CSV table of C-alpha atoms and ligand atoms in Angstrom, one decimal:
chain,number,residue,atom,x,y,z
A,9,MET,CA,-10.2,5.8,-24.8
A,10,SER,CA,-11.2,8.8,-22.9
A,11,PHE,CA,-12.9,9.7,-19.3
A,12,ASN,CA,-15.6,11.1,-21.8
A,13,ASP,CA,-16.7,7.5,-22.9
A,14,LEU,CA,-16.7,6.2,-19.5
A,15,GLY,CA,-20.0,7.3,-18.7
A,16,LEU,CA,-19.4,9.4,-15.9
A,17,GLU,CA,-21.6,12.5,-15.2
A,18,ALA,CA,-20.4,16.3,-15.5
A,19,GLU,CA,-19.8,16.9,-11.7
A,20,LEU,CA,-17.5,13.5,-11.7
A,21,MET,CA,-15.5,15.0,-14.9
A,22,ARG,CA,-15.3,18.3,-13.6
A,23,ALA,CA,-13.4,16.9,-10.5
A,24,VAL,CA,-11.3,14.5,-12.7
A,25,SER,CA,-10.2,17.4,-15.3
A,26,ALA,CA,-9.2,19.5,-11.9
A,27,GLN,CA,-6.7,16.8,-11.0
A,28,ASN,CA,-5.7,17.4,-14.8
A,29,TYR,CA,-5.9,13.3,-15.9
A,30,SER,CA,-5.8,13.5,-19.6
A,31,THR,CA,-6.7,9.3,-20.1
A,32,PRO,CA,-8.0,6.8,-17.9
A,33,THR,CA,-5.5,4.3,-16.8
A,34,PRO,CA,-6.1,0.9,-18.0
A,35,ILE,CA,-7.9,-0.4,-14.6
A,36,GLN,CA,-10.3,2.6,-15.0
A,37,VAL,CA,-10.9,2.1,-18.2
A,38,GLU,CA,-12.1,-1.8,-17.6
A,39,ALA,CA,-13.4,-0.9,-14.2
A,40,ILE,CA,-15.3,2.1,-14.1
A,41,PRO,CA,-18.4,0.8,-16.8
A,42,ALA,CA,-18.6,-2.8,-14.9
A,43,ILE,CA,-19.2,-0.9,-11.5
A,44,LEU,CA,-21.5,1.7,-13.0
A,45,ALA,CA,-23.7,-1.7,-14.7
A,46,GLY,CA,-24.0,-2.8,-11.2
A,47,LYS,CA,-21.6,-6.0,-11.4
A,48,ASP,CA,-19.5,-7.0,-8.7
A,49,VAL,CA,-15.5,-6.8,-9.5
A,50,LEU,CA,-12.4,-8.9,-8.8
A,51,ALA,CA,-9.6,-6.7,-10.0
A,52,GLY,CA,-5.9,-7.6,-9.6
A,53,ALA,CA,-4.2,-4.3,-9.0
A,54,GLN,CA,-1.9,-2.7,-7.2
A,55,THR,CA,-1.0,0.8,-6.1
A,56,GLY,CA,0.1,3.1,-8.8
A,57,THR,CA,-2.4,1.8,-11.2
A,58,GLY,CA,-5.1,4.6,-10.3
A,59,LYS,CA,-7.3,2.1,-8.7
A,60,THR,CA,-8.9,4.3,-6.4
A,61,ALA,CA,-10.2,6.5,-8.9
A,62,ALA,CA,-11.1,3.4,-10.5
A,63,PHE,CA,-13.8,2.6,-7.5
A,64,THR,CA,-14.2,5.8,-6.2
A,65,LEU,CA,-15.8,7.4,-9.7
A,66,PRO,CA,-18.3,5.0,-10.3
A,67,MET,CA,-19.2,4.2,-6.7
A,68,LEU,CA,-19.9,8.2,-5.9
A,69,GLN,CA,-22.0,7.9,-9.5
A,70,MET,CA,-24.2,5.3,-8.1
A,71,LEU,CA,-24.8,6.6,-4.5
A,72,ASN,CA,-25.8,10.0,-6.6
A,73,ARG,CA,-28.3,8.6,-8.2
A,74,SER,CA,-29.8,6.3,-5.4
A,75,ASN,CA,-31.7,7.9,-2.5
A,76,GLY,CA,-29.8,8.8,0.2
A,77,SER,CA,-32.0,10.6,2.9
A,78,ASP,CA,-31.0,8.2,5.7
A,79,HIS,CA,-27.8,8.5,8.0
A,80,ARG,CA,-26.4,5.2,7.6
A,81,PRO,CA,-23.6,4.6,5.2
A,82,ARG,CA,-24.6,3.4,1.8
A,83,ALA,CA,-21.1,2.3,1.0
A,84,LEU,CA,-18.3,1.1,2.8
A,85,VAL,CA,-14.5,1.0,1.9
A,86,ILE,CA,-12.2,-1.1,3.8
A,87,THR,CA,-8.4,-0.8,4.1
A,88,PRO,CA,-5.6,-2.6,5.9
A,89,THR,CA,-4.1,0.4,6.9
A,90,ARG,CA,-4.7,3.9,8.4
A,91,GLU,CA,-2.4,5.6,6.1
A,92,LEU,CA,-4.2,4.1,3.4
A,93,ALA,CA,-7.7,4.6,4.5
A,94,ALA,CA,-6.6,8.2,5.1
A,95,GLN,CA,-6.0,8.4,1.6
A,96,VAL,CA,-8.7,6.8,-0.1
A,97,HIS,CA,-11.0,9.2,1.8
A,98,GLU,CA,-9.0,12.0,0.4
A,99,SER,CA,-9.7,11.0,-3.2
A,100,ILE,CA,-13.4,10.4,-2.1
A,101,ARG,CA,-13.6,14.0,-1.1
A,102,THR,CA,-11.2,14.9,-4.2
A,103,TYR,CA,-13.6,13.2,-6.7
A,104,GLY,CA,-16.6,13.8,-5.0
A,105,LYS,CA,-16.4,17.7,-4.4
A,106,TYR,CA,-18.9,18.5,-7.0
A,107,LEU,CA,-21.4,15.9,-5.4
A,108,PRO,CA,-23.8,16.3,-2.2
A,109,LEU,CA,-22.2,13.2,-0.9
A,110,ARG,CA,-21.0,13.0,2.8
A,111,SER,CA,-18.2,10.9,4.0
A,112,THR,CA,-16.0,9.8,6.8
A,113,VAL,CA,-12.9,7.9,7.9
A,114,VAL,CA,-12.4,5.8,10.9
A,115,PHE,CA,-9.3,4.1,12.0
A,116,GLY,CA,-7.5,3.4,15.1
A,117,GLY,CA,-5.2,5.4,16.8
A,118,VAL,CA,-6.9,8.2,17.0
A,119,GLY,CA,-9.9,9.3,19.4
A,120,PHE,CA,-12.8,7.4,19.0
A,121,HIS,CA,-15.6,10.2,20.0
A,122,PRO,CA,-14.7,12.5,17.6
A,123,GLN,CA,-15.6,9.6,14.9
A,124,ALA,CA,-18.6,8.7,16.8
A,125,ALA,CA,-20.1,12.1,16.5
A,126,LYS,CA,-19.2,12.6,12.6
A,127,LEU,CA,-21.0,9.1,12.1
A,128,ARG,CA,-23.9,10.3,14.4
A,129,LYS,CA,-24.1,13.4,11.6
A,130,GLY,CA,-24.8,10.7,9.0
A,131,VAL,CA,-22.2,9.5,6.1
A,132,ASP,CA,-23.2,8.4,2.7
A,133,ILE,CA,-19.6,6.4,2.3
A,134,LEU,CA,-17.5,5.2,5.2
A,135,VAL,CA,-13.8,4.4,5.0
A,136,ALA,CA,-12.5,2.5,7.8
A,137,THR,CA,-9.8,-0.2,8.7
A,138,PRO,CA,-11.2,-3.4,10.1
A,139,GLY,CA,-10.6,-3.0,13.7
A,140,ARG,CA,-11.9,0.5,14.4
A,141,LEU,CA,-14.7,-0.4,12.6
A,142,LEU,CA,-16.0,-3.0,14.4
A,143,ASP,CA,-15.2,-0.9,17.7
A,144,HIS,CA,-17.7,1.4,16.4
A,145,ALA,CA,-20.1,-1.6,15.5
A,146,GLN,CA,-20.1,-3.0,19.1
A,147,GLN,CA,-20.5,0.8,20.6
A,148,LYS,CA,-23.4,1.1,18.4
A,149,THR,CA,-21.9,4.0,17.1
A,150,VAL,CA,-22.3,2.9,13.1
A,151,ASP,CA,-25.2,1.0,11.9
A,152,LEU,CA,-24.0,-1.1,8.8
A,153,SER,CA,-27.6,-2.1,8.0
A,154,LYS,CA,-27.8,-0.2,4.7
A,155,VAL,CA,-24.7,-1.0,3.1
A,156,GLU,CA,-25.3,-1.3,-0.5
A,157,PHE,CA,-21.6,-1.0,-2.0
A,158,LEU,CA,-18.5,-2.7,-0.2
A,159,VAL,CA,-15.1,-2.4,-1.3
A,160,LEU,CA,-12.1,-4.4,-0.2
A,161,ASP,CA,-9.1,-2.5,-0.8
A,162,GLU,CA,-6.0,-4.3,-1.2
A,163,ALA,CA,-7.5,-7.4,0.2
A,164,ASP,CA,-4.5,-9.6,0.0
A,165,ARG,CA,-2.5,-7.2,2.8
A,166,MET,CA,-5.6,-7.3,4.8
A,167,LEU,CA,-5.4,-11.1,4.8
A,168,ASN,CA,-1.6,-11.0,5.3
A,169,MET,CA,-2.0,-9.1,8.3
A,170,GLY,CA,-4.5,-11.3,10.0
A,171,PHE,CA,-7.8,-9.6,9.3
A,172,LEU,CA,-9.5,-12.2,8.0
A,173,PRO,CA,-11.7,-13.0,11.1
A,174,ASP,CA,-12.6,-9.1,11.4
A,175,ILE,CA,-13.7,-9.0,7.9
A,176,LYS,CA,-15.8,-12.3,8.3
A,177,ARG,CA,-17.7,-10.3,11.4
A,178,ILE,CA,-17.8,-7.4,9.6
A,179,LEU,CA,-19.6,-9.1,6.6
A,180,LYS,CA,-22.4,-10.5,8.9
A,181,LEU,CA,-23.3,-6.8,9.6
A,182,LEU,CA,-23.9,-5.8,6.0
A,183,PRO,CA,-27.3,-6.8,4.1
A,184,GLN,CA,-27.1,-9.8,2.1
A,185,LYS,CA,-28.0,-7.5,-1.2
A,186,ARG,CA,-25.4,-5.3,-2.3
A,187,GLN,CA,-22.3,-4.6,-4.8
A,188,ASN,CA,-19.1,-5.9,-3.9
A,189,LEU,CA,-15.4,-5.0,-4.9
A,190,LEU,CA,-12.6,-6.7,-4.4
A,191,PHE,CA,-9.1,-5.0,-5.0
A,192,SER,CA,-6.0,-7.2,-4.9
A,193,ALA,CA,-2.6,-6.7,-5.8
A,194,THR,CA,-1.9,-10.7,-5.7
A,195,TYR,CA,-4.2,-13.5,-6.3
A,196,VAL,CA,-2.9,-16.1,-3.7
A,197,PRO,CA,-5.3,-19.4,-2.7
A,198,GLU,CA,-6.9,-17.3,0.2
A,199,ILE,CA,-8.0,-14.3,-2.0
A,200,GLN,CA,-9.7,-16.9,-4.5
A,201,LYS,CA,-11.1,-18.2,-1.5
A,202,LEU,CA,-12.8,-14.9,-0.4
A,203,ALA,CA,-13.5,-13.8,-3.7
A,204,PHE,CA,-15.4,-16.8,-4.2
A,205,SER,CA,-17.3,-16.3,-1.0
A,206,LEU,CA,-18.0,-12.4,-1.5
A,207,LEU,CA,-19.0,-12.2,-5.0
A,208,THR,CA,-21.5,-12.9,-7.5
A,209,ASP,CA,-20.6,-13.4,-11.3
A,210,PRO,CA,-18.0,-10.8,-10.9
A,211,ALA,CA,-16.3,-8.8,-13.7
A,212,ARG,CA,-12.3,-10.3,-13.8
A,213,ILE,CA,-10.0,-7.3,-14.2
A,214,GLN,CA,-6.3,-7.9,-14.3
A,215,VAL,CA,-3.8,-4.9,-14.9
A,216,SER,CA,-0.2,-4.8,-14.1
A,217,ARG,CA,1.2,-1.4,-12.9
A,218,GLN,CA,0.8,1.2,-15.9
A,219,ASN,CA,4.2,2.1,-15.2
A,220,ALA,CA,5.5,-1.5,-15.2
A,221,ALA,CA,7.9,-2.1,-12.4
A,222,THR,CA,10.3,-3.2,-15.2
A,223,GLU,CA,9.9,-0.4,-17.1
A,224,LEU,CA,10.3,2.6,-14.9
A,225,VAL,CA,12.2,1.2,-12.0
A,226,GLU,CA,15.7,0.4,-12.4
A,227,HIS,CA,16.7,-2.1,-10.1
A,228,LYS,CA,20.3,-2.5,-8.2
A,229,ALA,CA,21.6,-4.4,-5.3
A,230,TYR,CA,24.9,-3.8,-3.5
A,231,THR,CA,26.3,-6.6,-1.5
A,232,VAL,CA,27.6,-5.9,1.7
A,233,ALA,CA,28.3,-7.4,4.9
A,234,ARG,CA,25.5,-7.4,7.4
A,235,THR,CA,27.4,-5.0,10.0
A,236,ARG,CA,28.2,-2.5,7.1
A,237,LYS,CA,25.0,-2.0,5.6
A,238,ARG,CA,24.3,1.4,7.8
A,239,SER,CA,27.8,2.6,6.6
A,240,LEU,CA,27.3,1.8,3.1
A,241,LEU,CA,23.9,3.3,2.9
A,242,THR,CA,25.2,6.2,4.4
A,243,HIS,CA,27.8,6.2,2.0
A,244,LEU,CA,25.6,6.1,-0.8
A,245,ILE,CA,23.1,9.1,0.5
A,246,LYS,CA,26.3,11.6,0.8
A,247,THR,CA,28.5,10.3,-2.2
A,248,GLU,CA,25.0,10.3,-4.4
A,249,ASN,CA,23.8,13.2,-2.8
A,250,TRP,CA,20.4,11.9,-2.6
A,251,ASP,CA,17.7,14.1,-2.3
A,252,GLN,CA,14.5,11.7,-0.9
A,253,ALA,CA,14.4,7.9,-0.2
A,254,LEU,CA,12.2,6.0,1.5
A,255,ILE,CA,13.9,3.0,3.4
A,256,PHE,CA,12.5,-0.2,4.3
A,257,THR,CA,13.4,-2.2,7.2
A,258,ARG,CA,12.2,-5.5,8.7
A,259,THR,CA,11.3,-4.6,11.9
A,260,LYS,CA,10.2,-1.8,13.9
A,261,ARG,CA,13.4,-1.8,16.2
A,262,GLY,CA,15.6,-1.7,13.0
A,263,ALA,CA,13.8,1.4,11.6
A,264,ASP,CA,14.3,3.1,15.0
A,265,ARG,CA,17.7,2.0,14.9
A,266,LEU,CA,18.3,3.1,11.6
A,267,THR,CA,17.0,6.4,12.2
A,268,LYS,CA,19.1,7.2,14.8
A,269,HIS,CA,21.9,5.9,13.2
A,270,LEU,CA,21.0,8.4,10.0
A,271,ILE,CA,20.3,11.3,12.3
A,272,ARG,CA,23.9,10.9,14.2
A,273,GLU,CA,25.6,10.9,10.6
A,274,ARG,CA,23.6,14.2,10.1
A,275,VAL,CA,21.4,13.2,7.6
A,276,SER,CA,17.4,14.1,8.1
A,277,ALA,CA,15.4,10.9,9.0
A,278,GLN,CA,12.3,9.7,10.6
A,279,ALA,CA,10.8,6.6,11.5
A,280,ILE,CA,7.1,5.6,10.5
A,281,HIS,CA,5.9,2.2,11.9
A,282,GLY,CA,3.0,0.5,14.0
A,283,ASP,CA,4.4,1.6,17.2
A,284,LYS,CA,4.4,5.6,16.5
A,285,SER,CA,1.0,7.4,17.2
A,286,GLN,CA,-1.1,8.1,14.5
A,287,SER,CA,-0.6,11.9,14.9
A,288,VAL,CA,3.3,11.5,14.7
A,289,ARG,CA,2.9,9.6,11.5
A,290,THR,CA,0.6,11.6,9.7
A,291,ARG,CA,3.3,14.5,10.7
A,292,THR,CA,5.9,12.5,9.7
A,293,LEU,CA,4.7,11.7,6.3
A,294,ALA,CA,3.4,15.4,5.7
A,295,ASP,CA,7.0,16.8,6.5
A,296,PHE,CA,8.4,13.8,4.0
A,297,LYS,CA,6.2,15.1,1.5
A,298,ARG,CA,7.0,18.6,2.1
A,299,GLY,CA,11.1,17.7,1.4
A,300,LYS,CA,11.4,18.8,5.5
A,301,VAL,CA,12.8,15.2,6.0
A,302,ARG,CA,14.9,13.5,3.5
A,303,ILE,CA,15.0,10.0,4.6
A,304,LEU,CA,11.8,8.1,5.6
A,305,VAL,CA,12.6,4.9,7.1
A,306,ALA,CA,9.6,2.5,7.5
A,307,THR,CA,8.3,-1.0,7.9
A,308,ASP,CA,6.2,-2.7,5.7
A,309,ILE,CA,2.5,-2.3,6.6
A,310,ALA,CA,3.2,1.4,7.8
A,311,ALA,CA,4.7,2.3,4.6
A,312,ARG,CA,1.2,0.7,3.2
A,313,GLY,CA,-0.7,2.8,0.8
A,314,LEU,CA,1.7,6.1,1.0
A,315,ASP,CA,1.1,7.8,-2.0
A,316,ILE,CA,4.0,9.8,-2.3
A,317,ILE,CA,4.4,11.3,-5.7
A,318,GLU,CA,7.5,11.0,-7.7
A,319,LEU,CA,9.5,9.7,-5.1
A,320,PRO,CA,12.7,9.0,-6.5
A,321,ARG,CA,14.1,6.1,-4.8
A,322,VAL,CA,13.5,3.1,-2.5
A,323,VAL,CA,15.8,1.4,-0.5
A,324,ASN,CA,15.4,-2.3,1.0
A,325,PHE,CA,17.8,-2.0,3.7
A,326,ASP,CA,16.4,-5.5,4.8
A,327,LEU,CA,15.0,-7.5,1.8
A,328,PRO,CA,11.5,-8.4,2.4
A,329,GLU,CA,10.5,-12.0,3.6
A,330,VAL,CA,7.8,-12.4,1.6
A,331,PRO,CA,9.1,-11.3,-2.1
A,332,GLU,CA,5.6,-10.1,-3.2
A,333,ASP,CA,6.4,-7.2,-0.7
A,334,TYR,CA,9.2,-5.9,-3.0
A,335,ILE,CA,6.8,-5.2,-5.5
A,336,HIS,CA,4.3,-3.1,-2.9
A,337,ARG,CA,7.8,-1.6,-1.7
A,338,ILE,CA,8.6,-0.5,-5.2
A,339,GLY,CA,5.0,0.7,-5.8
A,340,ARG,CA,6.2,4.3,-4.1
A,341,THR,CA,8.4,5.2,-6.9
A,342,GLY,CA,8.4,5.2,-10.8
A,343,ARG,CA,5.2,6.5,-10.3
A,344,ALA,CA,2.8,8.7,-12.8
A,345,GLY,CA,5.4,8.2,-15.7
A,346,SER,CA,8.4,9.4,-13.5
A,347,THR,CA,11.2,7.2,-13.3
A,348,GLY,CA,12.6,5.8,-9.7
A,349,VAL,CA,15.6,3.5,-8.3
A,350,ALA,CA,15.3,0.6,-6.4
A,351,ILE,CA,18.1,-0.2,-4.2
A,352,SER,CA,18.7,-3.2,-2.0
A,353,LEU,CA,21.2,-4.2,0.3
A,354,VAL,CA,22.1,-7.6,0.5
A,355,CYS,CA,24.0,-9.2,2.6
A,356,PHE,CA,25.6,-13.0,2.3
A,357,ASP,CA,22.5,-14.7,4.0
A,358,GLU,CA,19.7,-12.4,1.5
A,359,GLY,CA,20.9,-14.4,-1.4
A,360,ASP,CA,17.7,-16.5,-1.4
A,361,LEU,CA,15.5,-13.7,-0.6
A,362,LEU,CA,16.8,-11.4,-3.7
A,363,THR,CA,16.6,-14.7,-5.8
A,364,ALA,CA,12.7,-14.8,-4.6
A,365,VAL,CA,12.3,-11.1,-5.7
A,366,GLU,CA,14.1,-12.3,-9.1
A,367,GLN,CA,11.4,-15.1,-9.6
A,368,VAL,CA,8.5,-12.3,-8.6
A,369,LEU,CA,10.1,-9.4,-11.0
A,370,GLN,CA,10.9,-12.0,-13.7
A,371,GLN,CA,14.2,-10.4,-14.0
A,372,ARG,CA,17.9,-10.4,-12.9
A,373,ILE,CA,18.9,-7.6,-10.7
A,374,THR,CA,22.3,-6.1,-11.2
A,375,ILE,CA,24.4,-6.6,-8.2
A,376,GLU,CA,27.5,-4.1,-7.6
A,377,VAL,CA,30.1,-3.9,-4.9
A,378,ILE,CA,31.4,-0.9,-3.7
A,379,GLU,CA,35.1,-0.9,-3.5
A,380,LYS,CA,35.3,0.4,-0.2
A,381,PHE,CA,33.0,-2.4,1.4
A,382,ARG,CA,34.4,-5.2,-1.0
A,383,ASP,CA,36.6,-6.8,1.9
A,384,GLU,CA,34.0,-7.4,4.2
A,385,VAL,CA,31.8,-9.0,1.6
A,386,LYS,CA,34.7,-11.1,0.4
A,387,THR,CA,35.1,-12.9,3.9
A,388,GLN,CA,31.3,-14.0,3.2
A,389,THR,CA,30.4,-17.2,1.4
A,390,TRP,CA,27.9,-15.8,-0.9
A,391,SER,CA,29.6,-14.6,-4.1
A,392,PRO,CA,27.8,-11.9,-5.7
A,393,GLY,CA,26.4,-12.0,-9.4
A,394,ARG,CA,27.5,-15.8,-9.5
A,395,PRO,CA,23.7,-17.1,-10.1
A,396,ALA,CA,25.1,-20.6,-8.7
A,397,ALA,CA,26.0,-19.4,-5.5
A,398,ARG,CA,22.7,-17.9,-4.7
A,399,PRO,CA,20.5,-21.1,-3.4
A,400,ALA,CA,17.6,-21.4,-5.9
A,401,ILE,CA,14.3,-21.7,-3.1
A,402,GLN,CA,11.4,-23.6,-3.7
A,403,ARG,CA,8.4,-21.6,-3.3
A,404,THR,CA,5.5,-23.5,-3.4
A,405,ARG,CA,2.9,-21.1,-2.0
A,406,PRO,CA,3.6,-17.6,-3.4
A,407,GLY,CA,3.0,-14.8,-1.3
A,408,ARG,CA,2.2,-17.2,2.0
A,409,ARG,CA,2.6,-15.4,5.3
A,410,PRO,CA,2.2,-17.1,8.5
A,411,ALA,CA,-1.4,-17.8,9.6
A,412,SER,CA,-4.5,-15.6,8.7
A,413,GLY,CA,-6.0,-16.2,12.2
A,414,GLN,CA,-4.3,-13.5,14.4
A,415,ARG,CA,-3.4,-9.6,13.9
A,416,ARG,CA,0.3,-9.7,12.9
A,417,ARG,CA,1.4,-6.8,15.5
A,418,ALA,CA,5.2,-7.6,15.0
A,419,TYR,CA,6.1,-4.9,12.4
B,512,AMP,P1,-3.7,5.2,-7.0
B,512,AMP,O1,-3.1,3.6,-7.9
B,512,AMP,O2,-5.2,4.8,-6.7
B,512,AMP,O3,-3.0,4.7,-5.4
B,512,AMP,O4,-3.1,5.9,-7.7
B,512,AMP,C1,-1.9,6.5,-8.0
B,512,AMP,C2,-1.6,7.5,-8.7
B,512,AMP,O5,-2.1,7.6,-9.7
B,512,AMP,C3,-2.6,8.6,-7.6
B,512,AMP,O6,-1.6,9.7,-7.6
B,512,AMP,C4,-3.6,9.2,-8.5
B,512,AMP,O7,-3.8,11.0,-8.3
B,512,AMP,C5,-2.8,8.8,-9.8
B,512,AMP,N1,-4.2,8.8,-11.3
B,512,AMP,C6,-5.1,8.2,-11.0
B,512,AMP,N2,-6.0,8.2,-11.9
B,512,AMP,C7,-4.9,8.9,-13.1
B,512,AMP,C8,-5.4,9.2,-14.4
B,512,AMP,N3,-6.3,8.6,-14.9
B,512,AMP,N4,-3.9,10.0,-15.0
B,512,AMP,C9,-3.3,10.3,-14.3
B,512,AMP,N5,-2.9,10.0,-12.8
B,512,AMP,C10,-4.1,9.1,-12.2
């Protein structure tokens, strides 16, 4: 299947060629014709599958064909994080650069009024995070009554972050008749419920990452005493001469502490998390992408949607509490055909978390102990590499986080 077979117009094909994409990804093959046929879509796809182009290309085409003289947005794309919103908007600009469609993006953490001014001038496509979108709706700086095309991107993450009430409020502001697309990496019961209420006879599309986690990403774990994790990390960075790595910690404070430690050890590092202002987050990401910063330390939510091409390694300094987050985390490496390594630093009380990750991955992760760090490990109760020693965990509802009623700010 080639892009020529998908029914895309010349202007979009030109933009695709400019990106040097030779063939459409599986989600693009399935989603583009379905969306062009006017169908609602329920797609199980995560970052790295080419999902953004899968909804953006047909959305642009549909909007270009219909009449859009009004200044009110006709397409609305909602994303869980600011970074993802910015990235999706960038893709819309890239793929739509030969079409006369206007787009903008709104998210929190940056000035409200410049966004309002852009909205006032008129846009065809609006990309937004839920909170700031509602602020604009309340201030009447945006009118959503002409939205004919709705995309909920990374919907599972939005629910995990407690955005469901906001989403429901936003849906009430939209016209009844519209085309809806729902993208989600995992298909948990909450997503099922949302899909049922939102979508009409949807085309169901399920793709695994094209560069499947199991194929292009090598998974490794090192056992280490909790108090020695930072030293082990510095040891690995220095002895293996890492060029770049994205490191995940569970908390914002943990990210800050680790970053300070790395800087003290003369490793260039910066942290990205929810307490940093949007301008700092944007600058940090740009520095990392340019290679000015060697190590980026992030919390799960801040890292969501970061499109860092060919990142060689992702490190789980803390294992994620929700094992599906491991998949989201490693989505940053092994992209676009390149190989990557996912490294987890596992202390004795994280054995069950590692087992849960293995269940999601459906593969065992190789565990190593570095000689220098062996003594401390030996004193702990969990023996590495011995399955029986790892407590099996019962997970009755995969991917379930605490309540979806409130926005989680803990990250
Ligand atoms: P996404 O899953 O939308 O985050 O996309 C992941 C990456 O794949 C982005 O860097 C895109 O530029 C890239 N991409 C999207 N479609 C294709 C394609 N057909 N061929 C090669 N790369 C693509």
